[in-house]
Amino acid sequence: MSRPVEIGFQKSVIDEGAAEAAAFADVNRDGKLDIVAGEYWYQGPTWTPHKFRDIAFLNNYVDDFADLVADFDGDGAPDVVSCGWFGKNVTFWKNPGKGLGTWAKTDLETRFNVEFAFLVDLNSDGKALEVLPQFGSDKAPLAWYEFKDGRWKTNVASERSYGHGIGAGDINGDKRVDIITPKGWLEGPADPRGGQWTFHPDFELGTTGFIHVMDVNGDGRADLVTSLAHDYGIFWMEHTADGKWVKHLIDDSWSQAHATTLVDLNGDGRLDILTGKRYMAHNGKDPGEREPLGMYWYENAKDEKGQQTWVRHVIDYSTRAGGGMQISVADVDGDKRPDFVAGGKSGLHLFRNLGPRR
């Protein structure tokens, strides 16, 4: 295999203050993408900040660990669902129309710490509009939330949760979306709201972040791609023909890859891994926490023998930019290349994709 082509990125500092999550949305519906993070939405393309809500700042954390953006209520304006660890909340923020002023809030959950959340398609209708949180206690029910018939509804897949990490996807090929946890997967029933979710304790992944479902090696079976959120290790789990799960390490040279996103960065039709080191995830208590920050993408490739391999590309290293709790992807400048934004305790950063470099 020849040396892989590098991609150039142009980094911009959107806000030097602390953040955790970040997302793209056309908040004011002017046809230009904006950025949502913490208490503000930043109006593109100049990234002018507009405060739209109050978020607590506690113990060096902005208590906003996910910003899930969609037009949930169908009024044409993108809303936000966020979650907080200290506030024990999953909260819906309704866009007043053009984003200006204070947004009305509705709490969907107020009982349990929430580490982060996914926006996924849990009712298998082809639209990722359901909110799947990862609760911080195994005693919390594994619940998911949907806006249906004019209001938010809570659905419970299990009376307990299963550790640090969450994901969703079709594991067994039955065209139904399953829920993935670090301790196994819950098989989605025909009726995801009232049916019985069957738990399969097939693996033990550890303290992970986002758990992605994809066919990594092209054998027609659903594999997993994830990372250890508070330790060293990015890896994928191969789903073998006999139903076993085999771990394949991708990289363990740096720690705290809390947020991972799958995106085809080089346009070859294969999903790559985009991730970065979170800054002071536990305020200095995690392995490798004081080591330099970095942003990386791992190219989904084949080696000279046709075997699966992942090529690490360094986007940014040893600056203030890190992976935070959420890395969001969109084409900000209309050049048909995926750009991304990442928050973190050391600032909010936008990376524009400049295309292939030699």
Short mmCIF file of N, CA, C and O in Angstrom, two decimals, residues 232-286:
data_model
loop_
_atom_site.label_atom_id
_atom_site.label_comp_id
_atom_site.label_asym_id
_atom_site.label_seq_id
_atom_site.Cartn_x
_atom_site.Cartn_y
_atom_site.Cartn_z
N TYR A 232 -6.82 4.60 27.81
CA TYR A 232 -6.17 4.44 26.50
C TYR A 232 -6.91 3.38 25.69
O TYR A 232 -7.17 2.30 26.19
N GLY A 233 -7.21 3.68 24.43
CA GLY A 233 -7.71 2.63 23.57
C GLY A 233 -8.87 3.00 22.67
O GLY A 233 -9.95 3.35 23.15
N ILE A 234 -8.63 2.93 21.36
CA ILE A 234 -9.67 2.97 20.34
C ILE A 234 -9.65 1.60 19.67
O ILE A 234 -8.58 1.09 19.33
N PHE A 235 -10.83 0.98 19.48
CA PHE A 235 -10.83 -0.39 18.98
C PHE A 235 -12.14 -0.70 18.26
O PHE A 235 -13.11 0.05 18.34
N TRP A 236 -12.13 -1.83 17.53
CA TRP A 236 -13.36 -2.32 16.94
C TRP A 236 -13.56 -3.78 17.31
O TRP A 236 -12.58 -4.50 17.57
N MET A 237 -14.82 -4.17 17.39
CA MET A 237 -15.18 -5.53 17.76
C MET A 237 -15.73 -6.24 16.53
O MET A 237 -16.77 -5.86 15.99
N GLU A 238 -15.02 -7.28 16.10
CA GLU A 238 -15.45 -8.05 14.94
C GLU A 238 -16.52 -9.06 15.33
O GLU A 238 -16.36 -9.85 16.26
N HIS A 239 -17.62 -9.03 14.58
CA HIS A 239 -18.72 -9.98 14.78
C HIS A 239 -18.48 -11.16 13.85
O HIS A 239 -18.66 -11.07 12.65
N THR A 240 -18.08 -12.28 14.41
CA THR A 240 -17.66 -13.42 13.59
C THR A 240 -18.86 -14.27 13.16
O THR A 240 -19.97 -14.12 13.66
N ALA A 241 -18.60 -15.18 12.23
CA ALA A 241 -19.67 -16.01 11.67
C ALA A 241 -20.32 -16.90 12.72
O ALA A 241 -21.50 -17.27 12.59
N ASP A 242 -19.59 -17.28 13.78
CA ASP A 242 -20.14 -18.14 14.82
C ASP A 242 -20.76 -17.34 15.97
O ASP A 242 -21.05 -17.89 17.03
N GLY A 243 -20.95 -16.04 15.76
CA GLY A 243 -21.62 -15.21 16.75
C GLY A 243 -20.72 -14.67 17.84
O GLY A 243 -21.21 -14.03 18.79
N LYS A 244 -19.42 -14.89 17.74
CA LYS A 244 -18.48 -14.38 18.74
C LYS A 244 -18.10 -12.93 18.41
O LYS A 244 -18.36 -12.43 17.32
N TRP A 245 -17.45 -12.29 19.38
CA TRP A 245 -16.98 -10.92 19.21
C TRP A 245 -15.48 -10.89 19.52
O TRP A 245 -15.05 -11.29 20.60
N VAL A 246 -14.69 -10.43 18.54
CA VAL A 246 -13.23 -10.41 18.67
C VAL A 246 -12.75 -8.96 18.66
O VAL A 246 -13.08 -8.20 17.75
N LYS A 247 -11.97 -8.59 19.66
CA LYS A 247 -11.49 -7.21 19.79
C LYS A 247 -10.25 -6.98 18.93
O LYS A 247 -9.32 -7.78 18.94
N HIS A 248 -10.25 -5.87 18.19
CA HIS A 248 -9.10 -5.45 17.39
C HIS A 248 -8.70 -4.03 17.80
O HIS A 248 -9.49 -3.09 17.62
N LEU A 249 -7.51 -3.88 18.32
CA LEU A 249 -7.03 -2.57 18.74
C LEU A 249 -6.70 -1.70 17.53
O LEU A 249 -6.07 -2.16 16.58
N ILE A 250 -7.13 -0.46 17.58
CA ILE A 250 -6.79 0.51 16.53
C ILE A 250 -5.65 1.41 16.98
O ILE A 250 -4.69 1.62 16.26
N ASP A 251 -5.74 1.93 18.21
CA ASP A 251 -4.68 2.81 18.72
C ASP A 251 -4.83 2.93 20.23
O ASP A 251 -5.93 3.15 20.74
N ASP A 252 -3.73 2.76 20.96
CA ASP A 252 -3.76 2.98 22.40
C ASP A 252 -2.59 3.88 22.83
O ASP A 252 -2.10 3.79 23.95
N SER A 253 -2.17 4.77 21.93
CA SER A 253 -1.03 5.64 22.21
C SER A 253 -1.42 6.93 22.93
O SER A 253 -0.55 7.67 23.37
N TRP A 254 -2.72 7.21 23.02
CA TRP A 254 -3.18 8.39 23.75
C TRP A 254 -4.52 8.07 24.40
O TRP A 254 -5.19 7.11 24.02
N SER A 255 -4.91 8.84 25.37
CA SER A 255 -6.07 8.49 26.19
C SER A 255 -7.21 9.49 26.02
O SER A 255 -7.06 10.57 25.45
N GLN A 256 -8.38 9.11 26.57
CA GLN A 256 -9.57 9.96 26.68
C GLN A 256 -10.18 10.33 25.34
O GLN A 256 -10.57 11.47 25.11
N ALA A 257 -10.27 9.37 24.45
CA ALA A 257 -11.04 9.57 23.21
C ALA A 257 -12.51 9.38 23.55
O ALA A 257 -13.13 8.37 23.21
N HIS A 258 -13.07 10.35 24.24
CA HIS A 258 -14.44 10.22 24.76
C HIS A 258 -15.46 10.27 23.64
O HIS A 258 -16.43 9.52 23.62
N ALA A 259 -15.27 11.17 22.68
CA ALA A 259 -16.21 11.33 21.57
C ALA A 259 -15.59 10.79 20.28
O ALA A 259 -14.45 11.11 19.94
N THR A 260 -16.35 9.98 19.57
CA THR A 260 -15.95 9.50 18.24
C THR A 260 -17.12 9.72 17.28
O THR A 260 -18.29 9.60 17.66
N THR A 261 -16.77 10.04 16.05
CA THR A 261 -17.78 10.23 15.00
C THR A 261 -17.34 9.46 13.77
O THR A 261 -16.15 9.47 13.43
N LEU A 262 -18.26 8.79 13.10
CA LEU A 262 -17.96 8.10 11.85
C LEU A 262 -18.33 8.99 10.69
O LEU A 262 -19.45 9.48 10.59
N VAL A 263 -17.38 9.23 9.78
CA VAL A 263 -17.60 10.11 8.63
C VAL A 263 -16.61 9.73 7.53
O VAL A 263 -15.46 9.38 7.82
N ASP A 264 -17.03 9.81 6.29
CA ASP A 264 -16.15 9.56 5.15
C ASP A 264 -15.40 10.86 4.84
O ASP A 264 -15.87 11.70 4.09
N LEU A 265 -14.22 11.02 5.43
CA LEU A 265 -13.49 12.27 5.29
C LEU A 265 -12.78 12.40 3.95
O LEU A 265 -12.61 13.51 3.43
N ASN A 266 -12.34 11.28 3.36
CA ASN A 266 -11.56 11.36 2.13
C ASN A 266 -12.36 11.01 0.88
O ASN A 266 -11.81 10.93 -0.21
N GLY A 267 -13.66 10.77 1.02
CA GLY A 267 -14.52 10.56 -0.12
C GLY A 267 -14.33 9.24 -0.85
O GLY A 267 -14.68 9.13 -2.03
N ASP A 268 -13.83 8.21 -0.15
CA ASP A 268 -13.61 6.91 -0.82
C ASP A 268 -14.76 5.94 -0.60
O ASP A 268 -14.68 4.77 -0.99
N GLY A 269 -15.84 6.41 0.04
CA GLY A 269 -17.00 5.56 0.25
C GLY A 269 -16.97 4.74 1.52
O GLY A 269 -17.92 4.01 1.81
N ARG A 270 -15.88 4.83 2.30
CA ARG A 270 -15.78 4.10 3.55
C ARG A 270 -15.80 5.08 4.73
O ARG A 270 -15.17 6.14 4.67
N LEU A 271 -16.48 4.69 5.79
CA LEU A 271 -16.55 5.54 6.96
C LEU A 271 -15.25 5.48 7.76
O LEU A 271 -14.77 4.40 8.09
N ASP A 272 -14.72 6.65 8.05
CA ASP A 272 -13.51 6.77 8.86
C ASP A 272 -13.90 7.17 10.28
O ASP A 272 -15.05 7.50 10.56
N ILE A 273 -12.93 7.15 11.19
CA ILE A 273 -13.16 7.53 12.58
C ILE A 273 -12.57 8.91 12.81
O ILE A 273 -11.39 9.15 12.54
N LEU A 274 -13.37 9.82 13.32
CA LEU A 274 -12.92 11.16 13.69
C LEU A 274 -13.02 11.27 15.20
O LEU A 274 -14.08 11.01 15.79
N THR A 275 -11.93 11.66 15.86
CA THR A 275 -11.92 11.70 17.31
C THR A 275 -10.85 12.66 17.81
O THR A 275 -10.09 13.24 17.03
N GLY A 276 -10.78 12.82 19.12
CA GLY A 276 -9.78 13.69 19.71
C GLY A 276 -9.71 13.49 21.21
O GLY A 276 -10.63 12.93 21.83
N LYS A 277 -8.63 13.92 21.80
CA LYS A 277 -8.41 13.76 23.24
C LYS A 277 -9.19 14.83 24.01
O LYS A 277 -9.06 16.02 23.73
N ARG A 278 -9.99 14.38 24.94
CA ARG A 278 -10.74 15.32 25.79
C ARG A 278 -9.81 15.93 26.82
O ARG A 278 -8.97 15.23 27.41
N TYR A 279 -9.98 17.22 27.07
CA TYR A 279 -9.13 17.91 28.03
C TYR A 279 -9.67 17.76 29.45
O TYR A 279 -10.80 18.13 29.74
N MET A 280 -8.84 17.16 30.33
CA MET A 280 -9.16 17.05 31.74
C MET A 280 -10.58 16.51 31.97
O MET A 280 -11.42 17.11 32.65
N ALA A 281 -10.83 15.32 31.42
CA ALA A 281 -12.16 14.72 31.52
C ALA A 281 -12.59 14.56 32.98
O ALA A 281 -13.75 14.79 33.32
N HIS A 282 -11.66 14.17 33.84
CA HIS A 282 -11.95 14.02 35.26
C HIS A 282 -11.03 14.89 36.10
O HIS A 282 -10.60 14.50 37.18
N ASN A 283 -10.71 16.07 35.57
CA ASN A 283 -9.91 17.06 36.30
C ASN A 283 -8.58 16.51 36.81
O ASN A 283 -8.14 16.80 37.93
N GLY A 284 -7.92 15.69 35.98
CA GLY A 284 -6.59 15.20 36.29
C GLY A 284 -6.52 13.81 36.87
O GLY A 284 -5.43 13.34 37.19
N LYS A 285 -7.66 13.11 36.96
CA LYS A 285 -7.67 11.80 37.63
C LYS A 285 -7.63 10.62 36.66
O LYS A 285 -7.56 9.48 37.09
N ASP A 286 -7.71 10.85 35.36
CA ASP A 286 -7.69 9.76 34.38
C ASP A 286 -6.26 9.44 33.92
O ASP A 286 -5.40 10.33 33.91
#
